[in-house]
Amino acid sequence: AQTVTQSQPEMSVQEAETVTLSCTYDTSENNYYLFWYKQPPSRQMILVIRQEAYKQQNATENRFSVNFQKAAKSFSLKISDSQLGDTAMYFCAFMIVTGNQFYFGTGTSLTVIP
Amino acid sequence: GAGVSQTPSNKVTEKGKYVELRCDPISGHTALYWYRQSLGQGPEFLIYFQGTGAADDSGLPNDRFFAVRPEGSVSTLKIQRTERGDSAVYLCASSSTGVGGYTFGSGTRLTVV
């Protein structure tokens, strides 16, 4: 079975500060992709960042970066210089390379405080 | 279109009624997915289409749920004899290149009263 765990239901951060969202997952597969998605009130899931499990180098995308620890099955998201527009639900997810579906966690609600 | 369009945006129906939810994928995207997001949860996979055929329907919870994509573009998710537990946001996504190329719609919020 594939599972994704996000242990922080809610988090807050001051504008311009840095925040880290945690995610752990469990799978017996070796080849997969990991994702962080943002879901604002509009409900659309927006891709924040993606990591291929075979890559050791952590992915970065502007203010967003990940800390991928494959052995520990951990995939945290760091948001630097937080902005008010970052306020949203954040979902960690993975997909097996040969599969066709995402496995999502339960999400972390992030609030950026002015 | 420019994005994945889902209609209606919100739907309220009475228990026992039949509902249809529509998804208009990005033009040219051959793969289409339906997910269900219950309150306080992440999206859960329902069904995946490649072209006109359902390549994987393992996520459909029971036989009250059915989805079609007759011409390989628009898809309709159909729910018969709705129950209060069917209340959720139903998300659709489409893709042309597989991983990383997904675009999600804004979903349909279904409320069964």
Coordinates of C-alpha atoms in Angstrom, one line a residue:
Chain A
A1 CA 0.0 0.0 0.0
Q2 CA 1.1 3.6 -0.7
T3 CA 0.6 6.1 2.0
V4 CA 1.5 9.8 2.5
T5 CA 1.5 11.4 6.0
Q6 CA 1.4 15.1 6.7
S7 CA 1.6 15.5 10.5
Q8 CA 1.0 19.3 10.6
P9 CA -2.7 20.1 10.0
E10 CA -2.1 23.8 10.3
M11 CA 0.9 26.1 10.3
S12 CA 1.5 29.8 10.3
V13 CA 4.5 32.0 9.4
Q14 CA 5.2 35.7 9.4
E15 CA 5.5 37.4 6.0
A16 CA 9.1 37.3 4.7
E17 CA 10.1 34.4 7.1
T18 CA 10.9 30.8 6.2
V19 CA 8.6 27.8 6.9
T20 CA 9.1 24.1 6.5
L21 CA 6.2 21.7 5.8
S22 CA 6.8 18.0 6.7
C23 CA 5.8 14.9 4.7
T24 CA 6.6 11.3 5.0
Y25 CA 5.5 8.5 2.8
D26 CA 5.6 4.8 2.6
T27 CA 6.0 2.6 -0.5
S28 CA 7.7 -0.6 -1.5
E29 CA 8.4 0.9 -5.0
N30 CA 11.8 2.2 -5.9
N31 CA 10.9 4.4 -8.8
Y32 CA 8.5 7.2 -8.2
Y33 CA 8.0 10.9 -8.2
L34 CA 7.2 13.2 -5.3
F35 CA 5.2 16.4 -5.5
W36 CA 4.0 19.4 -3.5
Y37 CA 0.7 20.9 -4.6
K38 CA -0.9 24.1 -3.4
Q39 CA -4.7 24.4 -3.2
P40 CA -6.0 27.9 -2.7
P41 CA -9.7 28.6 -2.0
S42 CA -10.3 28.4 -5.7
R43 CA -9.8 24.6 -5.2
Q44 CA -7.5 24.1 -8.2
M45 CA -4.5 22.0 -7.4
I46 CA -1.4 23.9 -8.5
L47 CA 2.0 22.2 -8.8
V48 CA 4.6 23.8 -6.6
I49 CA 7.6 21.5 -7.0
R50 CA 8.4 18.0 -8.2
Q51 CA 11.3 15.6 -7.3
E52 CA 12.3 12.5 -9.1
A53 CA 13.2 9.8 -6.6
Y54 CA 16.3 8.7 -8.6
K55 CA 17.8 12.2 -8.3
Q56 CA 19.9 12.9 -5.2
Q57 CA 19.9 16.6 -5.8
N58 CA 17.0 18.4 -4.0
A59 CA 14.7 20.2 -6.4
T60 CA 14.3 24.0 -6.1
E61 CA 11.9 26.3 -7.7
N62 CA 12.5 30.0 -6.9
R63 CA 11.5 30.4 -3.2
F64 CA 10.5 26.8 -2.9
S65 CA 12.9 23.9 -2.2
V66 CA 12.6 20.4 -0.9
N67 CA 14.6 18.3 1.5
F68 CA 14.4 14.7 0.1
Q69 CA 15.6 11.9 2.3
K70 CA 14.9 8.7 0.3
A71 CA 16.1 6.3 3.0
A72 CA 13.9 8.0 5.6
K73 CA 11.1 8.4 3.1
S74 CA 10.9 12.0 4.0
F75 CA 10.0 14.9 1.6
S76 CA 9.7 18.3 3.3
L77 CA 9.0 21.6 1.6
K78 CA 10.8 24.9 2.5
I79 CA 9.2 28.2 1.6
S80 CA 11.6 31.1 1.9
D81 CA 10.6 34.8 2.0
S82 CA 6.9 33.8 2.6
Q83 CA 4.4 36.0 0.9
L84 CA 0.7 36.5 1.6
G85 CA -0.2 34.7 -1.6
D86 CA 1.4 31.6 -0.2
T87 CA -1.6 31.2 2.1
A88 CA -3.3 27.9 1.0
M89 CA -3.5 24.2 1.7
Y90 CA -0.4 22.3 0.7
F91 CA -0.6 18.7 -0.2
C92 CA 2.3 16.3 -0.5
A93 CA 1.9 13.5 -3.1
F94 CA 3.7 10.8 -4.9
M95 CA 3.2 8.8 -8.0
I96 CA 4.8 5.5 -9.0
V97 CA 6.7 5.8 -12.3
T98 CA 4.7 3.0 -13.9
G99 CA 1.5 4.1 -12.3
N100 CA -1.2 6.6 -13.2
Q101 CA -2.5 8.0 -10.0
F102 CA -1.4 10.4 -7.3
Y103 CA -1.4 9.4 -3.6
F104 CA -2.0 12.5 -1.6
G105 CA -1.5 13.3 2.1
T106 CA -4.2 15.0 4.2
G107 CA -2.7 18.5 3.7
T108 CA -1.3 21.3 5.7
S109 CA -3.1 24.6 6.0
L110 CA -0.5 27.4 5.8
T111 CA -1.4 30.9 6.8
V112 CA 1.1 33.8 6.1
I113 CA 0.6 36.5 8.6
P114 CA 1.2 40.1 7.5
Chain B
G1 CA -9.4 25.7 -23.8
A2 CA -6.7 27.2 -21.7
G3 CA -7.4 25.1 -18.7
V4 CA -9.4 22.2 -17.4
S5 CA -13.0 23.3 -17.0
Q6 CA -15.5 21.6 -14.6
T7 CA -19.2 22.2 -14.5
P8 CA -21.1 22.9 -12.4
S9 CA -18.9 24.6 -9.9
N10 CA -21.3 23.7 -7.2
K11 CA -24.2 21.2 -7.1
V12 CA -26.7 20.6 -4.4
T13 CA -28.9 17.5 -4.7
E14 CA -31.3 15.5 -2.7
K15 CA -30.4 12.1 -1.3
G16 CA -31.4 9.4 -3.8
K17 CA -31.1 11.7 -6.9
Y18 CA -28.9 11.2 -9.9
V19 CA -26.2 13.7 -10.8
E20 CA -23.7 14.3 -13.6
L21 CA -20.5 16.2 -13.3
R22 CA -18.7 17.4 -16.4
C23 CA -15.0 17.8 -17.2
D24 CA -13.6 19.6 -20.2
P25 CA -9.9 18.8 -20.4
I26 CA -7.2 20.8 -22.1
S27 CA -7.5 20.3 -25.9
G28 CA -5.2 17.5 -27.1
H29 CA -4.7 15.9 -23.6
T30 CA -5.3 12.2 -24.1
A31 CA -5.3 11.3 -20.4
L32 CA -8.0 12.3 -18.0
Y33 CA -8.4 11.6 -14.3
W34 CA -11.2 12.0 -11.7
Y35 CA -10.4 12.4 -8.0
R36 CA -12.7 12.9 -5.0
Q37 CA -11.7 15.2 -2.1
S38 CA -13.7 14.8 1.0
L39 CA -13.7 17.4 3.7
G40 CA -10.3 17.6 5.5
Q41 CA -8.7 15.0 3.2
G42 CA -6.5 15.0 0.2
P43 CA -7.8 14.0 -3.2
E44 CA -8.4 10.3 -3.8
F45 CA -8.2 8.6 -7.2
L46 CA -11.4 7.5 -8.8
I47 CA -10.7 6.7 -12.5
Y48 CA -8.3 7.3 -15.3
F49 CA -9.0 7.5 -19.0
Q50 CA -6.6 7.1 -21.8
G51 CA -8.4 8.3 -24.9
T52 CA -12.0 7.0 -24.8
G53 CA -11.4 4.0 -22.6
A54 CA -11.2 3.7 -18.8
A55 CA -7.7 2.4 -18.3
D56 CA -8.1 2.1 -14.5
D57 CA -11.3 2.4 -12.6
S58 CA -10.1 0.8 -9.4
G59 CA -10.9 3.9 -7.4
L60 CA -14.6 4.0 -8.0
P61 CA -16.1 3.3 -4.6
N62 CA -19.1 1.2 -5.8
D63 CA -21.4 0.6 -8.8
R64 CA -23.3 3.8 -8.2
F65 CA -20.4 5.6 -9.7
F66 CA -19.7 5.6 -13.4
A67 CA -17.7 7.7 -15.8
V68 CA -17.6 8.0 -19.6
R69 CA -15.5 9.8 -22.2
P70 CA -17.2 8.8 -25.4
E71 CA -15.1 11.0 -27.8
G72 CA -11.9 11.1 -26.0
S73 CA -12.3 14.7 -24.8
V74 CA -15.1 15.7 -22.4
S75 CA -15.8 13.3 -19.6
T76 CA -18.9 12.9 -17.4
L77 CA -18.9 11.4 -13.9
K78 CA -22.3 10.0 -13.1
I79 CA -23.5 9.2 -9.6
Q80 CA -26.7 7.3 -9.1
R81 CA -28.9 7.2 -6.0
T82 CA -26.7 9.8 -4.3
E83 CA -26.0 9.4 -0.6
R84 CA -24.9 12.1 2.0
G85 CA -21.5 10.4 2.1
D86 CA -21.0 11.3 -1.6
S87 CA -20.7 15.0 -0.6
A88 CA -17.2 16.1 -1.6
V89 CA -15.3 18.1 -4.2
Y90 CA -14.8 16.2 -7.4
L91 CA -11.6 17.2 -9.2
C92 CA -10.7 16.4 -12.8
A93 CA -7.2 16.6 -14.2
S94 CA -5.8 16.1 -17.7
S95 CA -2.4 15.3 -19.0
S96 CA -0.6 14.8 -22.3
T97 CA 2.9 13.8 -21.3
G98 CA 2.3 11.9 -18.0
V99 CA 4.1 12.8 -14.9
G100 CA 4.5 16.5 -14.3
G101 CA 2.2 17.5 -17.1
Y102 CA -1.0 17.4 -15.1
T103 CA -3.5 20.3 -15.0
F104 CA -6.3 20.2 -12.5
G105 CA -9.6 21.9 -12.8
S106 CA -11.3 23.8 -9.9
G107 CA -13.6 21.0 -9.1
T108 CA -17.3 20.5 -8.5
R109 CA -18.5 20.8 -4.9
L110 CA -21.3 18.2 -4.6
T111 CA -23.5 18.5 -1.6
V112 CA -26.1 15.8 -1.0
V113 CA -28.8 16.9 1.5

